């Protein structure tokens, strides 16, 4: 199956991805953006949820067959990790953005097994900053991180540089280029909007500042 195409179409159909070049979104980072991605919405659509599950499982079996445990990045990576771990009959853990402020004050939730080979699940990759913090926490906890898989990446050069510097491989089901191609072919964007979408991807941090 061509997961890039099918996932792109699913994200567009279910409005997990919205394209709004004339009325940009503002991200938490302060960046203006003509695109907004919320992969949590796919959980509400069984067909989309199952497509993404099958695709992520395929990525793990193809690239990380020695995987012994699945780790989700809070919060959006947690349900995906649970679905995958259940499908593959593997242990699952997840990583908080910061330690819990009471009880055991855990940063990693689940059984920590030193040296266990783990694949990290993320729903969306932008700059890779928060995702790689989770990887660092897992490595500090004694796990062997094989790599990361995700649903969608914007494909920023900054993210590629960050993953390269961290020595972590990343594989995703879909990416910005594929999504825009399918959006154009299926009438989600007009021809005159493509230049705006291309300009943003080249310099997202300064676009429309």
mmCIF file of C-alpha atoms in Angstrom:
data_model
loop_
_atom_site.group_PDB
_atom_site.id
_atom_site.type_symbol
_atom_site.label_atom_id
_atom_site.label_comp_id
_atom_site.label_asym_id
_atom_site.label_seq_id
_atom_site.Cartn_x
_atom_site.Cartn_y
_atom_site.Cartn_z
ATOM 1 C CA UNK A 1 0.000 0.000 0.000
ATOM 2 C CA UNK A 2 1.097 3.569 -0.695
ATOM 3 C CA UNK A 3 0.751 4.833 2.865
ATOM 4 C CA UNK A 4 2.008 8.330 2.006
ATOM 5 C CA UNK A 5 -0.876 8.875 -0.405
ATOM 6 C CA UNK A 6 -3.571 7.128 1.621
ATOM 7 C CA UNK A 7 -2.640 8.823 4.894
ATOM 8 C CA UNK A 8 -2.462 12.234 3.185
ATOM 9 C CA UNK A 9 -5.952 11.749 1.769
ATOM 10 C CA UNK A 10 -7.259 10.537 5.118
ATOM 11 C CA UNK A 11 -5.813 13.530 6.988
ATOM 12 C CA UNK A 12 -7.368 15.926 4.467
ATOM 13 C CA UNK A 13 -10.744 14.175 4.341
ATOM 14 C CA UNK A 14 -11.150 14.096 8.128
ATOM 15 C CA UNK A 15 -9.794 17.654 8.543
ATOM 16 C CA UNK A 16 -6.924 16.507 10.715
ATOM 17 C CA UNK A 17 -4.970 18.798 8.388
ATOM 18 C CA UNK A 18 -6.385 22.179 7.477
ATOM 19 C CA UNK A 19 -4.934 24.455 4.820
ATOM 20 C CA UNK A 20 -5.674 28.161 5.179
ATOM 21 C CA UNK A 21 -3.132 30.247 3.194
ATOM 22 C CA UNK A 22 -5.260 33.427 3.253
ATOM 23 C CA UNK A 23 -6.026 33.254 6.983
ATOM 24 C CA UNK A 24 -2.920 31.766 8.669
ATOM 25 C CA UNK A 25 -2.932 29.905 11.948
ATOM 26 C CA UNK A 26 -0.626 30.908 14.780
ATOM 27 C CA UNK A 27 1.345 28.076 16.376
ATOM 28 C CA UNK A 28 2.332 27.921 20.038
ATOM 29 C CA UNK A 29 5.865 28.776 18.910
ATOM 30 C CA UNK A 30 4.586 32.106 17.594
ATOM 31 C CA UNK A 31 5.094 31.073 13.966
ATOM 32 C CA UNK A 32 2.386 31.958 11.454
ATOM 33 C CA UNK A 33 1.357 29.001 9.329
ATOM 34 C CA UNK A 34 -0.980 28.285 6.392
ATOM 35 C CA UNK A 35 -1.351 24.715 7.663
ATOM 36 C CA UNK A 36 -2.527 23.188 10.927
ATOM 37 C CA UNK A 37 -2.238 19.495 11.735
ATOM 38 C CA UNK A 38 -4.134 17.778 14.559
ATOM 39 C CA UNK A 39 -3.680 14.035 14.206
ATOM 40 C CA UNK A 40 -5.757 13.424 17.353
ATOM 41 C CA UNK A 41 -8.815 13.755 15.126
ATOM 42 C CA UNK A 42 -7.896 10.534 13.338
ATOM 43 C CA UNK A 43 -8.707 8.603 16.527
ATOM 44 C CA UNK A 44 -12.385 9.450 16.005
ATOM 45 C CA UNK A 45 -12.500 7.770 12.586
ATOM 46 C CA UNK A 46 -12.001 3.966 12.719
ATOM 47 C CA UNK A 47 -10.966 3.686 9.063
ATOM 48 C CA UNK A 48 -8.312 6.387 9.462
ATOM 49 C CA UNK A 49 -7.229 5.045 12.841
ATOM 50 C CA UNK A 50 -6.755 1.550 11.448
ATOM 51 C CA UNK A 51 -4.904 2.830 8.366
ATOM 52 C CA UNK A 52 -2.449 4.711 10.584
ATOM 53 C CA UNK A 53 -2.065 1.730 12.913
ATOM 54 C CA UNK A 54 -1.234 -0.601 10.030
ATOM 55 C CA UNK A 55 1.189 1.910 8.553
ATOM 56 C CA UNK A 56 3.051 2.526 11.797
ATOM 57 C CA UNK A 57 3.290 -1.201 12.513
ATOM 58 C CA UNK A 58 4.664 -1.699 8.996
ATOM 59 C CA UNK A 59 7.316 0.980 9.607
ATOM 60 C CA UNK A 60 8.433 -0.753 12.807
ATOM 61 C CA UNK A 61 8.598 -4.193 11.216
ATOM 62 C CA UNK A 62 10.494 -2.812 8.220
ATOM 63 C CA UNK A 63 13.005 -0.536 9.963
ATOM 64 C CA UNK A 64 13.159 -1.782 13.563
ATOM 65 C CA UNK A 65 12.359 -5.527 13.589
ATOM 66 C CA UNK A 66 14.351 -5.957 16.817
ATOM 67 C CA UNK A 67 11.941 -3.654 18.715
ATOM 68 C CA UNK A 68 11.103 -4.925 22.211
ATOM 69 C CA UNK A 69 8.944 -2.097 23.547
ATOM 70 C CA UNK A 70 6.848 0.841 22.291
ATOM 71 C CA UNK A 71 7.175 4.321 23.816
ATOM 72 C CA UNK A 72 4.644 7.103 23.281
ATOM 73 C CA UNK A 73 5.453 10.803 23.551
ATOM 74 C CA UNK A 74 2.838 12.635 25.631
ATOM 75 C CA UNK A 75 0.246 13.452 24.859
ATOM 76 C CA UNK A 76 -0.702 12.709 21.270
ATOM 77 C CA UNK A 77 1.771 9.846 20.894
ATOM 78 C CA UNK A 78 0.249 7.905 23.797
ATOM 79 C CA UNK A 79 -2.911 6.548 22.092
ATOM 80 C CA UNK A 80 -0.947 5.633 18.967
ATOM 81 C CA UNK A 81 1.636 3.806 21.083
ATOM 82 C CA UNK A 82 -1.119 1.930 22.928
ATOM 83 C CA UNK A 83 -2.786 0.848 19.689
ATOM 84 C CA UNK A 84 0.517 -0.313 18.195
ATOM 85 C CA UNK A 85 1.716 -2.103 21.328
ATOM 86 C CA UNK A 86 -1.593 -3.962 21.508
ATOM 87 C CA UNK A 87 -1.416 -4.939 17.830
ATOM 88 C CA UNK A 88 2.187 -6.165 18.138
ATOM 89 C CA UNK A 89 1.729 -7.694 21.601
ATOM 90 C CA UNK A 90 4.617 -5.606 22.974
ATOM 91 C CA UNK A 91 5.134 -3.734 26.259
ATOM 92 C CA UNK A 92 4.324 -0.020 26.227
ATOM 93 C CA UNK A 93 5.552 2.989 28.181
ATOM 94 C CA UNK A 94 5.201 6.735 27.725
ATOM 95 C CA UNK A 95 7.230 9.857 28.409
ATOM 96 C CA UNK A 96 5.845 12.938 30.151
ATOM 97 C CA UNK A 97 6.952 16.445 29.072
ATOM 98 C CA UNK A 98 8.139 16.955 32.669
ATOM 99 C CA UNK A 99 8.248 14.792 35.825
ATOM 100 C CA UNK A 100 5.000 14.325 37.718
ATOM 101 C CA UNK A 101 4.867 16.781 40.623
ATOM 102 C CA UNK A 102 3.676 14.227 43.188
ATOM 103 C CA UNK A 103 3.956 10.558 44.111
ATOM 104 C CA UNK A 104 6.975 8.910 42.457
ATOM 105 C CA UNK A 105 7.626 12.035 40.341
ATOM 106 C CA UNK A 106 8.008 9.862 37.245
ATOM 107 C CA UNK A 107 9.113 11.224 33.895
ATOM 108 C CA UNK A 108 8.754 7.813 32.248
ATOM 109 C CA UNK A 109 5.561 5.894 33.002
ATOM 110 C CA UNK A 110 5.739 2.114 32.801
ATOM 111 C CA UNK A 111 8.321 -0.532 33.637
ATOM 112 C CA UNK A 112 11.900 0.557 32.990
ATOM 113 C CA UNK A 113 14.025 -2.331 31.740
ATOM 114 C CA UNK A 114 17.683 -1.421 31.304
ATOM 115 C CA UNK A 115 18.956 -2.011 27.770
ATOM 116 C CA UNK A 116 15.522 -2.731 26.331
ATOM 117 C CA UNK A 117 15.306 -1.899 22.617
ATOM 118 C CA UNK A 118 12.605 0.689 22.116
ATOM 119 C CA UNK A 119 10.885 2.562 19.281
ATOM 120 C CA UNK A 120 9.433 5.990 20.040
ATOM 121 C CA UNK A 121 6.026 6.973 18.650
ATOM 122 C CA UNK A 122 5.185 10.587 17.842
ATOM 123 C CA UNK A 123 2.142 11.907 16.019
ATOM 124 C CA UNK A 124 3.641 15.051 14.485
ATOM 125 C CA UNK A 125 7.165 16.305 13.837
ATOM 126 C CA UNK A 126 7.780 20.029 13.444
ATOM 127 C CA UNK A 127 11.246 21.074 14.668
ATOM 128 C CA UNK A 128 11.762 17.799 16.547
ATOM 129 C CA UNK A 129 12.609 19.567 19.803
ATOM 130 C CA UNK A 130 10.020 18.033 22.133
ATOM 131 C CA UNK A 131 10.289 14.633 20.436
ATOM 132 C CA UNK A 132 14.048 14.480 20.957
ATOM 133 C CA UNK A 133 13.681 15.535 24.606
ATOM 134 C CA UNK A 134 11.598 12.386 25.070
ATOM 135 C CA UNK A 135 14.320 10.337 23.358
ATOM 136 C CA UNK A 136 16.924 11.833 25.690
ATOM 137 C CA UNK A 137 14.792 10.979 28.726
ATOM 138 C CA UNK A 138 14.502 7.375 27.550
ATOM 139 C CA UNK A 139 18.232 7.108 26.944
ATOM 140 C CA UNK A 140 18.922 8.566 30.391
ATOM 141 C CA UNK A 141 16.498 5.983 31.777
ATOM 142 C CA UNK A 142 18.616 3.167 30.371
ATOM 143 C CA UNK A 143 16.695 2.246 27.227
ATOM 144 C CA UNK A 144 18.284 1.641 23.828
ATOM 145 C CA UNK A 145 16.336 3.892 21.442
ATOM 146 C CA UNK A 146 16.307 2.299 17.992
ATOM 147 C CA UNK A 147 14.575 5.246 16.324
ATOM 148 C CA UNK A 148 11.336 7.179 16.013
ATOM 149 C CA UNK A 149 8.267 6.802 13.825
ATOM 150 C CA UNK A 150 5.438 9.271 13.334
ATOM 151 C CA UNK A 151 2.320 10.038 11.359
ATOM 152 C CA UNK A 152 3.323 13.332 9.742
ATOM 153 C CA UNK A 153 6.307 15.634 9.362
ATOM 154 C CA UNK A 154 6.499 19.144 7.955
ATOM 155 C CA UNK A 155 9.933 18.253 6.623
ATOM 156 C CA UNK A 156 11.762 21.282 7.991
ATOM 157 C CA UNK A 157 15.527 21.322 7.498
ATOM 158 C CA UNK A 158 15.812 22.325 11.163
ATOM 159 C CA UNK A 159 14.170 19.046 12.173
ATOM 160 C CA UNK A 160 16.459 17.028 9.892
ATOM 161 C CA UNK A 161 19.474 18.757 11.440
ATOM 162 C CA UNK A 162 18.206 18.140 14.978
ATOM 163 C CA UNK A 163 17.623 14.420 14.385
ATOM 164 C CA UNK A 164 20.991 14.063 12.673
ATOM 165 C CA UNK A 165 22.760 15.775 15.563
ATOM 166 C CA UNK A 166 20.987 13.493 18.048
ATOM 167 C CA UNK A 167 21.880 10.389 16.010
ATOM 168 C CA UNK A 168 18.226 9.326 15.793
ATOM 169 C CA UNK A 169 16.537 8.026 12.643
ATOM 170 C CA UNK A 170 12.994 9.154 11.841
ATOM 171 C CA UNK A 171 10.427 7.518 9.583
ATOM 172 C CA UNK A 172 6.941 8.952 9.010
ATOM 173 C CA UNK A 173 3.855 7.772 7.154
ATOM 174 C CA UNK A 174 3.311 11.098 5.417
ATOM 175 C CA UNK A 175 5.065 14.413 4.835
ATOM 176 C CA UNK A 176 4.344 17.962 3.741
ATOM 177 C CA UNK A 177 5.305 17.480 0.091
ATOM 178 C CA UNK A 178 3.070 14.443 -0.327
ATOM 179 C CA UNK A 179 0.187 16.128 1.469
ATOM 180 C CA UNK A 180 0.329 19.253 -0.722
ATOM 181 C CA UNK A 181 0.512 17.093 -3.851
ATOM 182 C CA UNK A 182 -2.630 15.169 -2.867
ATOM 183 C CA UNK A 183 -4.367 18.368 -1.745
ATOM 184 C CA UNK A 184 -3.777 19.848 -5.192
ATOM 185 C CA UNK A 185 -4.868 16.720 -7.055
ATOM 186 C CA UNK A 186 -8.054 16.406 -5.001
ATOM 187 C CA UNK A 187 -9.170 20.036 -4.960
ATOM 188 C CA UNK A 188 -8.261 20.975 -1.392
ATOM 189 C CA UNK A 189 -6.067 23.864 -2.594
ATOM 190 C CA UNK A 190 -6.095 26.073 -5.659
ATOM 191 C CA UNK A 191 -3.203 26.545 -8.033
ATOM 192 C CA UNK A 192 -2.629 30.136 -6.912
ATOM 193 C CA UNK A 193 -2.272 29.002 -3.271
ATOM 194 C CA UNK A 194 0.643 26.666 -3.986
ATOM 195 C CA UNK A 195 3.230 29.447 -4.129
ATOM 196 C CA UNK A 196 2.217 30.616 -0.638
ATOM 197 C CA UNK A 197 2.440 27.080 0.725
ATOM 198 C CA UNK A 198 5.890 26.666 -0.824
ATOM 199 C CA UNK A 199 7.159 30.012 0.508
ATOM 200 C CA UNK A 200 6.087 29.174 4.048
ATOM 201 C CA UNK A 201 7.933 25.853 4.101
ATOM 202 C CA UNK A 202 11.189 27.557 3.072
ATOM 203 C CA UNK A 203 11.192 29.972 6.017
ATOM 204 C CA UNK A 204 8.366 29.216 8.477
ATOM 205 C CA UNK A 205 9.868 31.178 11.349
ATOM 206 C CA UNK A 206 9.814 34.488 9.421
ATOM 207 C CA UNK A 207 6.766 33.963 7.163
ATOM 208 C CA UNK A 208 4.267 36.867 7.459
ATOM 209 C CA UNK A 209 6.089 38.382 10.413
#
